[in-house]
XYZ file of C-alpha atoms in Angstrom:
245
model
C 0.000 0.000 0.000
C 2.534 2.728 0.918
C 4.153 2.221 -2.337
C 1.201 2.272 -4.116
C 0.625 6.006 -2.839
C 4.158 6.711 -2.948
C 3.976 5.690 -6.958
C 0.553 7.535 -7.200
C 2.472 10.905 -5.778
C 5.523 10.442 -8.123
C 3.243 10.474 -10.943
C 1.471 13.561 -9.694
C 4.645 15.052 -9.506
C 5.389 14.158 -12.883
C 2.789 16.006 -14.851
C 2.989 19.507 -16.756
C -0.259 21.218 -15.389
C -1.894 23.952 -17.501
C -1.119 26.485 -14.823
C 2.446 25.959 -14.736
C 3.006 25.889 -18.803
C 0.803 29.287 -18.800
C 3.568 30.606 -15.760
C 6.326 29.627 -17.837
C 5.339 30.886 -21.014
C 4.350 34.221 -19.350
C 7.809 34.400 -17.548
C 9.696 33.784 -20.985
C 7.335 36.420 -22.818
C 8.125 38.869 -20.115
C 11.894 38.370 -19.937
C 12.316 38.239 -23.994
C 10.121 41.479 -24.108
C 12.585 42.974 -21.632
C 15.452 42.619 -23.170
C 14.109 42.711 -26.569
C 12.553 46.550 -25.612
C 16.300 47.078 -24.904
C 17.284 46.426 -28.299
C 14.459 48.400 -29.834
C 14.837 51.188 -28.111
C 18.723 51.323 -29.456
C 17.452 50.789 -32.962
C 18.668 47.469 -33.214
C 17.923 45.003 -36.212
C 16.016 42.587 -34.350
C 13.476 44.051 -31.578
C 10.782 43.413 -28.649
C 8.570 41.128 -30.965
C 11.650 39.097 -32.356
C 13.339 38.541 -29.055
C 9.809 37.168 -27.602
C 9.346 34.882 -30.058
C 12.695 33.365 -29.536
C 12.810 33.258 -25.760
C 9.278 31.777 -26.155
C 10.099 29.531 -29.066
C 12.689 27.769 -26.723
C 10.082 27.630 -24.075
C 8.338 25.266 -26.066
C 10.619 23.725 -27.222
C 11.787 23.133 -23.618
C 8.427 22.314 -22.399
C 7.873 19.585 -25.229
C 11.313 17.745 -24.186
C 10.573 17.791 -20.246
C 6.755 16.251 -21.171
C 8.588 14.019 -23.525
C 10.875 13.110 -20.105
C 8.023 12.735 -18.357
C 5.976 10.498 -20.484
C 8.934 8.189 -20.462
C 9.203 7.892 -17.044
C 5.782 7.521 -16.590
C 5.666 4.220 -18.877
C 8.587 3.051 -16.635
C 6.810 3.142 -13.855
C 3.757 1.892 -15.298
C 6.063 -0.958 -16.810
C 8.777 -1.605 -14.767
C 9.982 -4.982 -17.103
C 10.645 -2.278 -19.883
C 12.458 0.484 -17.817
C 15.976 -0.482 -19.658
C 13.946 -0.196 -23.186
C 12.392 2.935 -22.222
C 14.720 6.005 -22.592
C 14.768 9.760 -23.165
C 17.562 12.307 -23.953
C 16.930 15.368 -22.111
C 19.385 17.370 -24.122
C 17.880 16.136 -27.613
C 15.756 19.056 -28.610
C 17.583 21.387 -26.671
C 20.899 21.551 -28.669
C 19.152 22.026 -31.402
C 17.893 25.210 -30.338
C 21.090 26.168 -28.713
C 22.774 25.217 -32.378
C 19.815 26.850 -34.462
C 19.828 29.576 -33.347
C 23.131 30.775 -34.062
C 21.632 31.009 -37.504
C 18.503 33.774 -36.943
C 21.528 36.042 -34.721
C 23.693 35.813 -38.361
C 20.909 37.623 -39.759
C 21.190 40.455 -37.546
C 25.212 40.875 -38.271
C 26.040 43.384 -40.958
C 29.417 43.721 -41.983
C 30.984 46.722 -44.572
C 34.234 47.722 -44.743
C 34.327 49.861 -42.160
C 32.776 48.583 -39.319
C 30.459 45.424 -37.951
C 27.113 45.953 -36.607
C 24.764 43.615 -34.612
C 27.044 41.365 -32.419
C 25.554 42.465 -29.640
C 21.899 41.616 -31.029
C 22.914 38.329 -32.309
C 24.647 37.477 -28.503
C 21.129 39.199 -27.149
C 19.079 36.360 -29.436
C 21.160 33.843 -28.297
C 20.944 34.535 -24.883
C 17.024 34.686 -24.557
C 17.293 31.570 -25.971
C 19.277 30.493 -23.265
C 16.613 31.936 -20.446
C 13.976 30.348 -22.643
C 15.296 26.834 -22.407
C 15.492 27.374 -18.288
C 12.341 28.819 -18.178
C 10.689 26.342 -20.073
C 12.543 23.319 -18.386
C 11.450 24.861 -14.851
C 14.986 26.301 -13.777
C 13.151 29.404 -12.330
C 16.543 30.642 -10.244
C 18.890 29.957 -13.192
C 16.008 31.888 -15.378
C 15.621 34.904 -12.935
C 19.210 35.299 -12.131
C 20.334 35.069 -15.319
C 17.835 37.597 -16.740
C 18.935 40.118 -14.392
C 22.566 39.397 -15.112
C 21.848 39.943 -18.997
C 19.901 43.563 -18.279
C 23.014 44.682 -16.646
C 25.128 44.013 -18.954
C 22.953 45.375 -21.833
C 21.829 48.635 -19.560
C 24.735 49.445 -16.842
C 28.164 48.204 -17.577
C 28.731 51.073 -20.294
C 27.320 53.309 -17.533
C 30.211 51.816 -15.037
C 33.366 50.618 -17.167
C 34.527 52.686 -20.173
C 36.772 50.842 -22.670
C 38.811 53.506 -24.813
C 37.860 52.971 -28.301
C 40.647 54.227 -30.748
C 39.339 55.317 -34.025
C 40.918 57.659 -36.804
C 38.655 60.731 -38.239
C 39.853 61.878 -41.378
C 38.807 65.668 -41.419
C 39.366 67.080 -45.196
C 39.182 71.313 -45.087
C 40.657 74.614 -46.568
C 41.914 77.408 -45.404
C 44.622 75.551 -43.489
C 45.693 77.887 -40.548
C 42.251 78.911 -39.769
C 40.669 75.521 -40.158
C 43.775 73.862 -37.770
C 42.926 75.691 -35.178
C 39.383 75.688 -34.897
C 39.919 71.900 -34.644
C 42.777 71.713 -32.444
C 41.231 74.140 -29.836
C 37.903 71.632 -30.708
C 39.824 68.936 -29.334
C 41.552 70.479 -26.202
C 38.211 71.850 -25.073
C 36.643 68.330 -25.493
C 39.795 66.670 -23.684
C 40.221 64.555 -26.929
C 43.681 62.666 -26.644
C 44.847 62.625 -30.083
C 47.848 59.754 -30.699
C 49.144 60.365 -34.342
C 48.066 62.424 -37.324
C 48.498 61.612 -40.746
C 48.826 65.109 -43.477
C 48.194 65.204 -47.270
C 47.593 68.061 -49.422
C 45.903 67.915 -52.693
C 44.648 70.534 -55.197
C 41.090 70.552 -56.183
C 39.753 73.173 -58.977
C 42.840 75.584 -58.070
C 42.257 75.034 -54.232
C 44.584 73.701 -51.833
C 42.613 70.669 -50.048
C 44.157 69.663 -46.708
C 43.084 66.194 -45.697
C 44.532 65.364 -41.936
C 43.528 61.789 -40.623
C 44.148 62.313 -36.498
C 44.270 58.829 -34.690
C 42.051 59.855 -31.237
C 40.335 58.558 -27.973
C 37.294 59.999 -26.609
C 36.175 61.118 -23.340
C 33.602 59.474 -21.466
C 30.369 60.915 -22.572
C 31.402 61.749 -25.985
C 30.500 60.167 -28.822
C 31.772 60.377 -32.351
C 28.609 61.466 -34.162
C 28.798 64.050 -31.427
C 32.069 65.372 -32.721
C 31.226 64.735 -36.718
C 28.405 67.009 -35.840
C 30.111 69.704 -33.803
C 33.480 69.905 -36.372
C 30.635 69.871 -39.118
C 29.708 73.795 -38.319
C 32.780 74.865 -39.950
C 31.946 76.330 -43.110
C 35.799 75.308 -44.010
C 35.384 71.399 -43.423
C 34.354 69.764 -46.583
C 34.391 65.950 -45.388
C 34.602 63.760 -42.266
C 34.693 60.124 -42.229
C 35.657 57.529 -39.388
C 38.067 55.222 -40.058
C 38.359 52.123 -37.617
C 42.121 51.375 -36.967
């Protein structure tokens, strides 16, 4: 008798209820909205609605390999003479997702020649994934910890840490003494460390063209559109163009 009801309570154990696929479904929705709001807001190739599907498409995926778990364990109990016959790989389904996914966050990569775009979005996609998968297997603390981890580092750590990012600006003007020192009093007002600059003079319809490419690192709370658009005023400055080093 008392393993008759401890059998009955394993098998009540074992059993998806509707409640808990609705919580888990909810949970991934919310936490792939999150972070996918994240990448909208930035302008990002793929956004709140793509990021939800994914973190919710893993769910499923999830849930379908923990029922398929469960099912299996359920006909061992039910038949204990075929409980060596009777298996399931937990991990099936799930690398596949894990694997497949790599190819949606490719999408989102754009590459020219002078710089690469969408890393971060294709990591993001990957990463909701991830939560979707623990959310939908029932690995609540993994899930929550790991969505909060994955916030921070898409929302705070530029806030905190600032990594120096060396570019080159090529600034092409006339009028050389004038135009130098509007842009070298530019850069000591912004504190912009300037490392090496590269001259070349060229003539252009019987006008001297100066183009100076100045290797630089920007201040915290600077950006480089900000200076394209400040150096841009100068009626003397005919082109600027980032070059990554």
């Amino acid at each position: 008798v008392i393993l008759e009801v401890i059998e009955e309570e394993v098998k009540r154990m074992l059993q998806l209820t509707i409640p808990e696929i609705i919580l888990r479904l909810v949970l991934a929705m919310v936490m792939g909205g999150a972070i996918g709001f994240e990448r909208q807001y930035k302008n990002r190739p793929a956004g709140m609605s793509t990021h939800i599907l994914v973190c919710m498409g893993a769910a499923i995926i999830a849930l379908i390999q923990s029922q398929i778990a469960i099912n299996a364990l359920k006909d061992a109990l039910a038949n204990p003479a075929l409980t060596g016959v009777i298996r399931s790989d937990q991990a099936r389904l799930i690398a596949q997702v894990v694997s497949g996914i790599g190819f949606l966050g490719a999408g989102t990569i754009i590459v020219t020649k002078q710089s690469v775009t969408g890393l971060t979005t294709a990591a993001s996609l990957w990463t909701v994934a991830g939560l979707g998968i623990a959310v939908g297997m029932g690995y609540y603390t993994i899930a929550l910890t790991s969505f909060i981890g994955v916030l921070f580092a898409l929302t705070i750590v530029k806030r905190i840490i600032h990594v120096p990012t060396i570019k080159k600006l090529e600034i092409r003007y006339q009028h050389k003494q004038e135009t130098k020192e509007f842009i070298n009093q530019y850069f000591e007002e912004k504190h912009i460390e300037i490392y090496d600059v590269n001259f070349n003079v060229s003539w252009v319809d019987d006008t001297k063209i100066y183009t100076n490419i100045y290797t630089i690192d920007l201040p915290k709370g600077l950006t480089y559109a900000d200076v394209i658009e400040d150096l841009s005023v100068s009626n003397n400055v005919t082109k600027l163009r980032l070059i990554n080093v």
